[in-house]
PDB file of C-alpha atoms and ligand atoms in Angstrom:
ATOM      1  CA  MET D   1      48.003  26.941-108.849  1.00 73.00           C
ATOM      2  CA  GLY D   2      45.020  29.140-107.708  1.00 90.00           C
ATOM      3  CA  PHE D   3      41.710  27.481-108.165  1.00 97.00           C
ATOM      4  CA  ARG D   4      38.229  29.071-108.746  1.00 97.00           C
ATOM      5  CA  TYR D   5      36.070  25.740-108.249  1.00 98.00           C
ATOM      6  CA  LEU D   6      38.104  23.755-106.016  1.00 98.00           C
ATOM      7  CA  ASP D   7      39.478  24.053-102.516  1.00 98.00           C
ATOM      8  CA  VAL D   8      42.027  22.175-101.362  1.00 98.00           C
ATOM      9  CA  ARG D   9      43.394  22.082 -97.404  1.00 97.00           C
ATOM     10  CA  ARG D  10      45.919  20.168 -96.260  1.00 97.00           C
ATOM     11  CA  ASP D  11      45.806  18.522 -92.938  1.00 98.00           C
ATOM     12  CA  GLY D  12      49.027  16.539 -92.506  1.00 97.00           C
ATOM     13  CA  SER D  13      49.374  13.965 -94.769  1.00 98.00           C
ATOM     14  CA  VAL D  14      45.620  13.939 -95.573  1.00 98.00           C
ATOM     15  CA  GLU D  15      44.454  16.434 -98.550  1.00 98.00           C
ATOM     16  CA  HIS D  16      41.088  17.520 -98.291  1.00 98.00           C
ATOM     17  CA  VAL D  17      39.473  18.544-101.899  1.00 98.00           C
ATOM     18  CA  THR D  18      36.539  19.971-101.741  1.00 98.00           C
ATOM     19  CA  LEU D  19      34.135  21.076-104.955  1.00 98.00           C
ATOM     20  CA  ASN D  20      33.694  24.786-104.594  1.00 98.00           C
ATOM     21  CA  ARG D  21      30.591  26.187-106.329  1.00 98.00           C
ATOM     22  CA  PRO D  22      27.819  25.733-103.972  1.00 98.00           C
ATOM     23  CA  ASP D  23      25.438  28.310-105.636  1.00 98.00           C
ATOM     24  CA  VAL D  24      24.872  25.708-108.662  1.00 98.00           C
ATOM     25  CA  ARG D  25      25.095  22.716-106.240  1.00 98.00           C
ATOM     26  CA  ASN D  26      28.796  22.091-107.145  1.00 98.00           C
ATOM     27  CA  ALA D  27      27.990  21.410-110.535  1.00 98.00           C
ATOM     28  CA  PHE D  28      30.733  20.775-112.416  1.00 96.00           C
ATOM     29  CA  ASN D  29      32.224  22.726-115.745  1.00 96.00           C
ATOM     30  CA  ASP D  30      34.933  22.793-117.677  1.00 96.00           C
ATOM     31  CA  VAL D  31      37.004  24.877-115.381  1.00 97.00           C
ATOM     32  CA  THR D  32      36.109  22.570-112.898  1.00 98.00           C
ATOM     33  CA  ILE D  33      37.167  19.600-114.857  1.00 98.00           C
ATOM     34  CA  LYS D  34      40.766  21.360-115.800  1.00 97.00           C
ATOM     35  CA  GLU D  35      41.042  21.948-112.294  1.00 98.00           C
ATOM     36  CA  ILE D  36      40.392  18.670-110.793  1.00 98.00           C
ATOM     37  CA  THR D  37      42.632  17.148-113.427  1.00 98.00           C
ATOM     38  CA  TRP D  38      45.361  19.549-112.570  1.00 98.00           C
ATOM     39  CA  TRP D  39      45.103  18.475-108.810  1.00 98.00           C
ATOM     40  CA  ALA D  40      44.752  14.897-109.158  1.00 98.00           C
ATOM     41  CA  ASP D  41      48.023  14.878-111.581  1.00 97.00           C
ATOM     42  CA  ALA D  42      49.710  17.173-108.472  1.00 97.00           C
ATOM     43  CA  VAL D  43      48.732  15.020-105.853  1.00 96.00           C
ATOM     44  CA  ALA D  44      49.511  11.437-107.318  1.00 94.00           C
ATOM     45  CA  ALA D  45      53.314  13.077-107.747  1.00 94.00           C
ATOM     46  CA  LYS D  46      53.170  14.043-103.873  1.00 93.00           C
ATOM     47  CA  ARG D  47      54.808  11.667-101.639  1.00 90.00           C
ATOM     48  CA  ASP D  48      53.619  13.123 -98.541  1.00 95.00           C
ATOM     49  CA  VAL D  49      50.248  12.814 -99.488  1.00 98.00           C
ATOM     50  CA  ARG D  50      48.650   9.608 -97.547  1.00 98.00           C
ATOM     51  CA  ALA D  51      44.926  10.175 -97.964  1.00 98.00           C
ATOM     52  CA  VAL D  52      42.189  12.176-100.198  1.00 98.00           C
ATOM     53  CA  VAL D  53      39.042  13.632 -98.661  1.00 98.00           C
ATOM     54  CA  LEU D  54      36.444  14.636-101.702  1.00 99.00           C
ATOM     55  CA  GLY D  55      33.744  16.487-100.849  1.00 98.00           C
ATOM     56  CA  GLY D  56      31.444  19.343-101.561  1.00 98.00           C
ATOM     57  CA  ALA D  57      30.780  22.958-100.305  1.00 98.00           C
ATOM     58  CA  GLY D  58      27.123  23.319 -99.158  1.00 98.00           C
ATOM     59  CA  SER D  59      23.936  21.123 -99.152  1.00 98.00           C
ATOM     60  CA  VAL D  60      24.809  19.202-101.860  1.00 98.00           C
ATOM     61  CA  PHE D  61      27.761  16.958-102.534  1.00 99.00           C
ATOM     62  CA  CYS D  62      27.551  17.414-106.453  1.00 99.00           C
ATOM     63  CA  ALA D  63      24.804  17.998-108.996  1.00 98.00           C
ATOM     64  CA  GLY D  64      26.775  16.319-111.973  1.00 98.00           C
ATOM     65  CA  ALA D  65      27.541  18.094-115.080  1.00 97.00           C
ATOM     66  CA  ASP D  66      27.019  21.689-115.254  1.00 97.00           C
ATOM     67  CA  LEU D  67      23.698  21.733-117.727  1.00 96.00           C
ATOM     68  CA  GLU D  68      24.380  25.324-118.577  1.00 96.00           C
ATOM     69  CA  TRP D  69      27.919  24.442-119.929  1.00 94.00           C
ATOM     70  CA  MET D  70      26.006  21.623-121.629  1.00 93.00           C
ATOM     71  CA  ARG D  71      23.833  23.298-123.069  1.00 94.00           C
ATOM     72  CA  ARG D  72      26.289  25.649-124.391  1.00 93.00           C
ATOM     73  CA  MET D  73      28.430  23.130-125.931  1.00 90.00           C
ATOM     74  CA  ALA D  74      25.598  21.973-128.247  1.00 86.00           C
ATOM     75  CA  ALA D  75      26.367  24.935-130.470  1.00 91.00           C
ATOM     76  CA  TYR D  76      29.719  23.599-130.722  1.00 94.00           C
ATOM     77  CA  SER D  77      31.177  21.197-133.823  1.00 95.00           C
ATOM     78  CA  HIS D  78      31.275  17.428-132.962  1.00 95.00           C
ATOM     79  CA  GLN D  79      35.195  17.772-132.500  1.00 95.00           C
ATOM     80  CA  GLU D  80      34.816  20.414-130.129  1.00 94.00           C
ATOM     81  CA  ASN D  81      32.247  18.136-127.854  1.00 93.00           C
ATOM     82  CA  LEU D  82      34.493  15.246-128.629  1.00 95.00           C
ATOM     83  CA  ASP D  83      37.694  17.178-127.041  1.00 94.00           C
ATOM     84  CA  ASP D  84      35.343  18.920-124.273  1.00 93.00           C
ATOM     85  CA  ALA D  85      34.045  15.340-123.438  1.00 94.00           C
ATOM     86  CA  SER D  86      37.251  13.533-123.565  1.00 97.00           C
ATOM     87  CA  ASP D  87      38.612  15.985-121.039  1.00 97.00           C
ATOM     88  CA  MET D  88      36.051  14.854-118.654  1.00 97.00           C
ATOM     89  CA  ALA D  89      36.773  11.314-119.627  1.00 98.00           C
ATOM     90  CA  ARG D  90      40.721  12.119-118.806  1.00 98.00           C
ATOM     91  CA  MET D  91      39.596  13.584-115.540  1.00 98.00           C
ATOM     92  CA  PHE D  92      37.567  10.536-114.272  1.00 98.00           C
ATOM     93  CA  LEU D  93      40.887   8.485-115.236  1.00 98.00           C
ATOM     94  CA  ALA D  94      43.127  10.305-113.459  1.00 98.00           C
ATOM     95  CA  LEU D  95      41.069  10.418-110.048  1.00 98.00           C
ATOM     96  CA  ASP D  96      40.493   6.728-110.559  1.00 98.00           C
ATOM     97  CA  LYS D  97      44.317   6.026-110.950  1.00 97.00           C
ATOM     98  CA  LEU D  98      45.005   7.478-108.075  1.00 98.00           C
ATOM     99  CA  PRO D  99      47.672   5.705-105.931  1.00 97.00           C
ATOM    100  CA  VAL D 100      46.305   7.510-102.252  1.00 98.00           C
ATOM    101  CA  PRO D 101      43.311   6.041-101.028  1.00 98.00           C
ATOM    102  CA  VAL D 102      40.212   8.310-101.654  1.00 98.00           C
ATOM    103  CA  ILE D 103      37.211   8.877 -99.092  1.00 99.00           C
ATOM    104  CA  GLY D 104      34.189  10.568-100.681  1.00 99.00           C
ATOM    105  CA  ARG D 105      31.890  12.664 -98.295  1.00 99.00           C
ATOM    106  CA  ILE D 106      28.499  12.721 -99.356  1.00 98.00           C
ATOM    107  CA  GLN D 107      26.278  15.034 -97.943  1.00 98.00           C
ATOM    108  CA  GLY D 108      22.389  16.075 -99.667  1.00 98.00           C
ATOM    109  CA  ALA D 109      22.752  14.965-103.156  1.00 99.00           C
ATOM    110  CA  ALA D 110      24.879  13.160-105.415  1.00 99.00           C
ATOM    111  CA  LEU D 111      23.444  13.077-109.186  1.00 98.00           C
ATOM    112  CA  GLY D 112      24.615  12.018-112.420  1.00 98.00           C
ATOM    113  CA  GLY D 113      28.668  12.736-112.670  1.00 98.00           C
ATOM    114  CA  GLY D 114      28.265  12.947-109.055  1.00 98.00           C
ATOM    115  CA  VAL D 115      27.831   9.203-108.894  1.00 98.00           C
ATOM    116  CA  GLY D 116      30.393   9.148-111.333  1.00 98.00           C
ATOM    117  CA  LEU D 117      32.897  10.818-108.508  1.00 98.00           C
ATOM    118  CA  ALA D 118      31.880   8.664-106.014  1.00 98.00           C
ATOM    119  CA  ALA D 119      32.171   5.513-108.040  1.00 98.00           C
ATOM    120  CA  ILE D 120      35.992   6.649-108.213  1.00 98.00           C
ATOM    121  CA  CYS D 121      36.370   6.559-104.434  1.00 98.00           C
ATOM    122  CA  ASP D 122      37.830   3.791-102.283  1.00 98.00           C
ATOM    123  CA  ILE D 123      35.364   4.596 -99.641  1.00 99.00           C
ATOM    124  CA  VAL D 124      32.409   6.288 -99.550  1.00 99.00           C
ATOM    125  CA  VAL D 125      30.495   8.130 -96.452  1.00 99.00           C
ATOM    126  CA  ALA D 126      27.034   9.336 -97.132  1.00 99.00           C
ATOM    127  CA  ALA D 127      24.501  11.222 -94.981  1.00 99.00           C
ATOM    128  CA  ASP D 128      21.690   9.177 -94.368  1.00 98.00           C
ATOM    129  CA  ASP D 129      19.405  11.760 -96.131  1.00 98.00           C
ATOM    130  CA  ALA D 130      21.225  12.013 -98.936  1.00 99.00           C
ATOM    131  CA  VAL D 131      19.643  11.167-102.416  1.00 99.00           C
ATOM    132  CA  PHE D 132      21.647   9.371-105.481  1.00 99.00           C
ATOM    133  CA  GLY D 133      20.467   9.002-109.055  1.00 98.00           C
ATOM    134  CA  LEU D 134      21.640   8.356-112.573  1.00 98.00           C
ATOM    135  CA  THR D 135      19.402  11.372-114.117  1.00 98.00           C
ATOM    136  CA  GLU D 136      20.695  11.609-117.292  1.00 98.00           C
ATOM    137  CA  VAL D 137      18.213   9.998-119.342  1.00 98.00           C
ATOM    138  CA  ARG D 138      15.514  12.278-117.781  1.00 98.00           C
ATOM    139  CA  LEU D 139      17.428  15.073-119.488  1.00 97.00           C
ATOM    140  CA  GLY D 140      18.004  13.323-123.416  1.00 97.00           C
ATOM    141  CA  LEU D 141      21.697  12.669-122.090  1.00 97.00           C
ATOM    142  CA  VAL D 142      23.461   9.264-120.704  1.00 98.00           C
ATOM    143  CA  PRO D 143      25.909   8.759-118.055  1.00 98.00           C
ATOM    144  CA  ALA D 144      28.587   8.045-120.930  1.00 96.00           C
ATOM    145  CA  VAL D 145      32.227   8.746-119.406  1.00 97.00           C
ATOM    146  CA  ILE D 146      31.212   7.302-115.993  1.00 98.00           C
ATOM    147  CA  ALA D 147      29.752   4.611-116.843  1.00 98.00           C
ATOM    148  CA  PRO D 148      32.770   2.175-116.525  1.00 97.00           C
ATOM    149  CA  TYR D 149      33.256   3.158-112.840  1.00 98.00           C
ATOM    150  CA  VAL D 150      29.555   3.238-111.763  1.00 98.00           C
ATOM    151  CA  ILE D 151      29.311  -0.053-113.520  1.00 98.00           C
ATOM    152  CA  GLN D 152      32.423  -1.876-111.614  1.00 96.00           C
ATOM    153  CA  LYS D 153      30.795  -0.482-108.579  1.00 97.00           C
ATOM    154  CA  ILE D 154      27.403  -1.491-108.945  1.00 98.00           C
ATOM    155  CA  GLY D 155      27.155  -4.183-111.584  1.00 98.00           C
ATOM    156  CA  ARG D 156      25.771  -4.737-114.844  1.00 98.00           C
ATOM    157  CA  SER D 157      22.059  -5.005-113.363  1.00 98.00           C
ATOM    158  CA  ALA D 158      21.718  -2.291-111.331  1.00 98.00           C
ATOM    159  CA  ALA D 159      23.164  -0.105-113.825  1.00 98.00           C
ATOM    160  CA  ARG D 160      20.451  -1.579-116.308  1.00 98.00           C
ATOM    161  CA  GLU D 161      17.925  -0.586-113.758  1.00 98.00           C
ATOM    162  CA  LEU D 162      19.508   2.674-112.676  1.00 98.00           C
ATOM    163  CA  PHE D 163      20.651   4.099-115.610  1.00 98.00           C
ATOM    164  CA  LEU D 164      17.400   3.285-117.815  1.00 98.00           C
ATOM    165  CA  THR D 165      14.878   4.757-114.904  1.00 98.00           C
ATOM    166  CA  GLY D 166      17.282   7.901-114.217  1.00 98.00           C
ATOM    167  CA  ALA D 167      15.180   7.130-110.963  1.00 98.00           C
ATOM    168  CA  ARG D 168      16.519   8.583-107.588  1.00 98.00           C
ATOM    169  CA  PHE D 169      17.336   6.237-104.810  1.00 98.00           C
ATOM    170  CA  SER D 170      18.633   6.660-101.307  1.00 99.00           C
ATOM    171  CA  ALA D 171      22.019   6.255 -99.639  1.00 99.00           C
ATOM    172  CA  GLN D 172      20.534   3.046 -97.967  1.00 98.00           C
ATOM    173  CA  ARG D 173      20.247   1.670-101.452  1.00 98.00           C
ATOM    174  CA  ALA D 174      23.407   3.014-103.013  1.00 99.00           C
ATOM    175  CA  ALA D 175      24.955   1.147 -99.862  1.00 98.00           C
ATOM    176  CA  ALA D 176      23.167  -2.232-100.642  1.00 98.00           C
ATOM    177  CA  LEU D 177      24.629  -1.882-104.446  1.00 98.00           C
ATOM    178  CA  GLY D 178      28.500  -1.509-103.249  1.00 98.00           C
ATOM    179  CA  LEU D 179      28.363   2.184-104.508  1.00 98.00           C
ATOM    180  CA  VAL D 180      28.839   3.659-100.471  1.00 98.00           C
ATOM    181  CA  HIS D 181      30.111   2.064 -97.309  1.00 98.00           C
ATOM    182  CA  ALA D 182      28.813   3.669 -94.330  1.00 99.00           C
ATOM    183  CA  VAL D 183      25.409   5.538 -94.108  1.00 99.00           C
ATOM    184  CA  VAL D 184      25.708   7.585 -90.991  1.00 99.00           C
ATOM    185  CA  ALA D 185      23.682  10.744 -89.416  1.00 98.00           C
ATOM    186  CA  PRO D 186      24.588  14.081 -91.671  1.00 98.00           C
ATOM    187  CA  SER D 187      26.571  15.465 -88.336  1.00 98.00           C
ATOM    188  CA  SER D 188      28.637  12.259 -88.087  1.00 98.00           C
ATOM    189  CA  LEU D 189      30.442  12.419 -91.766  1.00 98.00           C
ATOM    190  CA  ASP D 190      33.447  13.709 -90.674  1.00 98.00           C
ATOM    191  CA  GLN D 191      33.787  11.779 -87.270  1.00 98.00           C
ATOM    192  CA  THR D 192      32.978   8.480 -89.672  1.00 99.00           C
ATOM    193  CA  ILE D 193      35.391   9.843 -91.943  1.00 99.00           C
ATOM    194  CA  SER D 194      38.226  10.821 -89.296  1.00 98.00           C
ATOM    195  CA  ALA D 195      37.948   6.788 -88.084  1.00 98.00           C
ATOM    196  CA  TYR D 196      38.500   5.445 -91.986  1.00 99.00           C
ATOM    197  CA  LEU D 197      41.575   8.010 -91.862  1.00 98.00           C
ATOM    198  CA  ALA D 198      43.057   6.260 -88.751  1.00 98.00           C
ATOM    199  CA  ASP D 199      42.503   2.864 -90.436  1.00 98.00           C
ATOM    200  CA  LEU D 200      44.171   4.183 -93.557  1.00 98.00           C
ATOM    201  CA  LEU D 201      47.137   6.104 -91.899  1.00 98.00           C
ATOM    202  CA  ALA D 202      47.857   2.449 -90.046  1.00 98.00           C
ATOM    203  CA  GLY D 203      48.553   0.930 -93.261  1.00 98.00           C
ATOM    204  CA  ALA D 204      52.052   1.637 -95.079  1.00 98.00           C
ATOM    205  CA  PRO D 205      51.783   4.066 -97.819  1.00 97.00           C
ATOM    206  CA  GLY D 206      53.349   1.951-100.715  1.00 97.00           C
ATOM    207  CA  ALA D 207      51.450  -1.088 -99.455  1.00 97.00           C
ATOM    208  CA  LEU D 208      47.747   0.710 -99.920  1.00 98.00           C
ATOM    209  CA  ALA D 209      49.180   1.965-103.231  1.00 97.00           C
ATOM    210  CA  ALA D 210      50.074  -1.616-104.283  1.00 97.00           C
ATOM    211  CA  ALA D 211      46.593  -2.744-103.351  1.00 97.00           C
ATOM    212  CA  LYS D 212      44.780  -0.148-105.209  1.00 97.00           C
ATOM    213  CA  HIS D 213      46.884  -1.420-108.192  1.00 96.00           C
ATOM    214  CA  LEU D 214      45.955  -5.106-107.419  1.00 96.00           C
ATOM    215  CA  ILE D 215      42.102  -4.281-107.259  1.00 96.00           C
ATOM    216  CA  ALA D 216      42.373  -2.357-111.030  1.00 95.00           C
ATOM    217  CA  GLU D 217      44.768  -5.285-112.031  1.00 93.00           C
ATOM    218  CA  CYS D 218      43.015  -8.011-111.033  1.00 93.00           C
ATOM    219  CA  GLY D 219      39.740  -6.864-112.119  1.00 90.00           C
ATOM    220  CA  ARG D 220      40.438  -6.513-115.405  1.00 90.00           C
ATOM    221  CA  ARG D 221      42.182 -10.364-115.734  1.00 93.00           C
ATOM    222  CA  THR D 222      40.752 -13.603-115.069  1.00 94.00           C
ATOM    223  CA  THR D 223      41.764 -15.647-112.172  1.00 93.00           C
ATOM    224  CA  THR D 224      44.438 -17.513-114.421  1.00 93.00           C
ATOM    225  CA  GLU D 225      45.918 -14.737-115.464  1.00 92.00           C
ATOM    226  CA  SER D 226      46.033 -12.701-112.464  1.00 93.00           C
ATOM    227  CA  ALA D 227      47.980 -15.540-110.689  1.00 93.00           C
ATOM    228  CA  THR D 228      51.787 -14.706-112.282  1.00 92.00           C
ATOM    229  CA  PHE D 229      50.556 -10.873-111.304  1.00 91.00           C
ATOM    230  CA  CYS D 230      49.589 -11.428-107.957  1.00 94.00           C
ATOM    231  CA  ALA D 231      52.509 -13.660-106.883  1.00 94.00           C
ATOM    232  CA  GLU D 232      54.886 -11.086-108.141  1.00 92.00           C
ATOM    233  CA  ALA D 233      53.260  -8.623-106.105  1.00 92.00           C
ATOM    234  CA  ILE D 234      53.288 -10.294-102.657  1.00 93.00           C
ATOM    235  CA  ALA D 235      57.179 -11.357-103.877  1.00 93.00           C
ATOM    236  CA  GLU D 236      57.965  -7.442-104.151  1.00 94.00           C
ATOM    237  CA  ARG D 237      56.074  -6.364-100.886  1.00 95.00           C
ATOM    238  CA  ARG D 238      57.591  -8.434 -98.754  1.00 93.00           C
ATOM    239  CA  ALA D 239      61.115  -7.831 -99.915  1.00 94.00           C
ATOM    240  CA  SER D 240      60.439  -4.167 -99.224  1.00 96.00           C
ATOM    241  CA  ALA D 241      61.683  -1.873 -97.022  1.00 96.00           C
ATOM    242  CA  GLU D 242      57.780  -1.360 -95.679  1.00 96.00           C
ATOM    243  CA  GLY D 243      57.336  -5.140 -95.884  1.00 96.00           C
ATOM    244  CA  GLN D 244      60.065  -5.859 -93.882  1.00 96.00           C
ATOM    245  CA  GLU D 245      59.603  -3.235 -91.183  1.00 96.00           C
ATOM    246  CA  GLY D 246      55.705  -3.935 -90.997  1.00 97.00           C
ATOM    247  CA  ILE D 247      56.447  -7.701 -90.086  1.00 96.00           C
ATOM    248  CA  LYS D 248      59.781  -7.108 -87.870  1.00 96.00           C
ATOM    249  CA  ALA D 249      57.595  -4.475 -85.907  1.00 97.00           C
ATOM    250  CA  PHE D 250      54.744  -7.111 -85.274  1.00 97.00           C
ATOM    251  CA  LEU D 251      57.180  -9.792 -84.423  1.00 97.00           C
ATOM    252  CA  ASP D 252      58.964  -7.252 -81.885  1.00 98.00           C
ATOM    253  CA  LYS D 253      55.905  -5.875 -80.591  1.00 98.00           C
ATOM    254  CA  ARG D 254      56.146  -2.120 -81.599  1.00 97.00           C
ATOM    255  CA  LYS D 255      54.175  -0.024 -83.907  1.00 97.00           C
ATOM    256  CA  PRO D 256      55.957   0.266 -87.440  1.00 97.00           C
ATOM    257  CA  ASP D 257      57.926   3.846 -88.763  1.00 96.00           C
ATOM    258  CA  TRP D 258      54.882   4.852 -90.944  1.00 96.00           C
TER     259      TRP D 258
HETATM  260  N1  COA I 301      23.605  22.012-113.640  1.00 73.74           N
HETATM  261  C1  COA I 301      23.689  23.549-113.310  1.00 73.74           C
HETATM  262  N2  COA I 301      22.812  24.168-112.767  1.00 73.74           N
HETATM  263  C2  COA I 301      22.559  23.315-111.711  1.00 73.74           C
HETATM  264  C3  COA I 301      22.675  22.032-111.433  1.00 73.74           C
HETATM  265  C4  COA I 301      23.334  21.368-112.586  1.00 73.74           C
HETATM  266  N3  COA I 301      23.602  19.778-112.998  1.00 73.74           N
HETATM  267  N4  COA I 301      22.157  21.454-110.292  1.00 73.74           N
HETATM  268  C5  COA I 301      21.579  22.321-109.803  1.00 73.74           C
HETATM  269  N5  COA I 301      21.966  23.798-110.654  1.00 73.74           N
HETATM  270  C6  COA I 301      21.607  24.537-110.290  1.00 73.74           C
HETATM  271  C7  COA I 301      19.863  25.112-110.259  1.00 73.74           C
HETATM  272  O1  COA I 301      19.615  25.477-111.722  1.00 73.74           O
HETATM  273  C8  COA I 301      19.851  26.311-109.379  1.00 73.74           C
HETATM  274  O2  COA I 301      19.978  27.894-110.000  1.00 73.74           O
HETATM  275  P1  COA I 301      19.227  28.848-109.603  1.00 73.74           P
HETATM  276  O3  COA I 301      19.593  29.118-108.012  1.00 73.74           O
HETATM  277  O4  COA I 301      19.939  30.033-110.763  1.00 73.74           O
HETATM  278  O5  COA I 301      17.912  28.534-110.037  1.00 73.74           O
HETATM  279  C9  COA I 301      20.818  26.399-108.318  1.00 73.74           C
HETATM  280  O6  COA I 301      21.739  25.594-108.596  1.00 73.74           O
HETATM  281  C10 COA I 301      20.416  25.399-107.057  1.00 73.74           C
HETATM  282  O7  COA I 301      19.257  24.397-107.661  1.00 73.74           O
HETATM  283  P2  COA I 301      17.947  23.618-106.820  1.00 73.74           P
HETATM  284  O8  COA I 301      17.413  22.515-107.482  1.00 73.74           O
HETATM  285  O9  COA I 301      17.278  24.776-106.422  1.00 73.74           O
HETATM  286  O10 COA I 301      18.913  23.150-105.344  1.00 73.74           O
HETATM  287  P3  COA I 301      18.353  22.432-104.639  1.00 73.74           P
HETATM  288  O11 COA I 301      18.743  22.270-103.745  1.00 73.74           O
HETATM  289  O12 COA I 301      16.775  22.361-104.448  1.00 73.74           O
HETATM  290  O13 COA I 301      18.351  20.937-105.081  1.00 73.74           O
HETATM  291  C11 COA I 301      19.458  19.128-106.546  1.00 73.74           C
HETATM  292  C12 COA I 301      19.860  20.301-105.494  1.00 73.74           C
HETATM  293  C13 COA I 301      21.133  19.310-107.087  1.00 73.74           C
HETATM  294  C14 COA I 301      18.765  18.231-105.752  1.00 73.74           C
HETATM  295  C15 COA I 301      18.742  19.959-107.861  1.00 73.74           C
HETATM  296  O14 COA I 301      19.203  21.103-108.349  1.00 73.74           O
HETATM  297  C16 COA I 301      19.029  18.752-109.356  1.00 73.74           C
HETATM  298  O15 COA I 301      18.242  17.656-109.030  1.00 73.74           O
HETATM  299  N6  COA I 301      20.103  18.985-109.992  1.00 73.74           N
HETATM  300  C17 COA I 301      20.081  18.242-111.072  1.00 73.74           C
HETATM  301  C18 COA I 301      20.783  17.096-110.932  1.00 73.74           C
HETATM  302  C19 COA I 301      20.821  16.552-112.487  1.00 73.74           C
HETATM  303  O16 COA I 301      19.964  15.669-112.663  1.00 73.74           O
HETATM  304  N7  COA I 301      22.187  16.233-112.827  1.00 73.74           N
HETATM  305  C20 COA I 301      22.524  15.573-113.739  1.00 73.74           C
HETATM  306  C21 COA I 301      23.313  16.110-114.936  1.00 73.74           C
HETATM  307  S1  COA I 301      24.012  15.281-116.301  1.00 73.74           S
END
């Protein structure tokens, strides 16, 4: 599929997907949403992609929802608005459920839905001069479909502050909140991401997918409810070909075959 607002590039087993609408700071509209969802579903089915880097072209990672598109939608019926918003919710769900690790590359700003995109990433690397903000209330909106992902990352207390004030905050604050994992000079973004990629590629692909699934499942269960699920997870893994190969490689003092 040819994309209008997405740039997709493969580098070995790493897929780089870049929002490519820099004239509006990569704000996303209905077309972008369809393209990202299509891309995410396709990547989830590919066995040869082992990691994804999600970025934005130009000076800003993502300025959130396209406010021109939002303005147009205001004239549509409630059902049409609901269908449209559901498409956006499906996009975030598809990204969140990706079985491969996703690294977010944040330069300039991540605002509104841009924070939502950062929140669905497993690892976020941000430039030290990047600004973040859940600015929706200042536009008379709410950070709605991104709320579950953002709240999971920053917790309800920070969500109360940041959803309600709409205030912009620094990359350092985003890191303190757990939204960002590394804050680096803008010129060091790619180098830092390469180091993370090297770590990710050292792990077994099936184990990484299982680890993502484990985190998601444990997040919505009590410790009691998690016990059986987690016991099954390790029982399955150590008997798997990857688990056996990984353990054998360690004991044989050699690199595993993935
Ligand atoms: N939707 C639609 N257009 C947007 C946009 C958005 N979310 N964010 C930026 N743009 C457009 C601007 O209207 C401007 O268009 P123009 O060139 O036709 O005037 C263009 O992108 C460049 O924006 P500008 O503000 O001049 O760029 P900047 O680099 O100085 O600042 C931002 C970038 C992202 C910090 C700033 O644009 C901003 O604060 N945007 C609003 C983001 C927001 O609140 N998003 C939440 C949406 S729910």
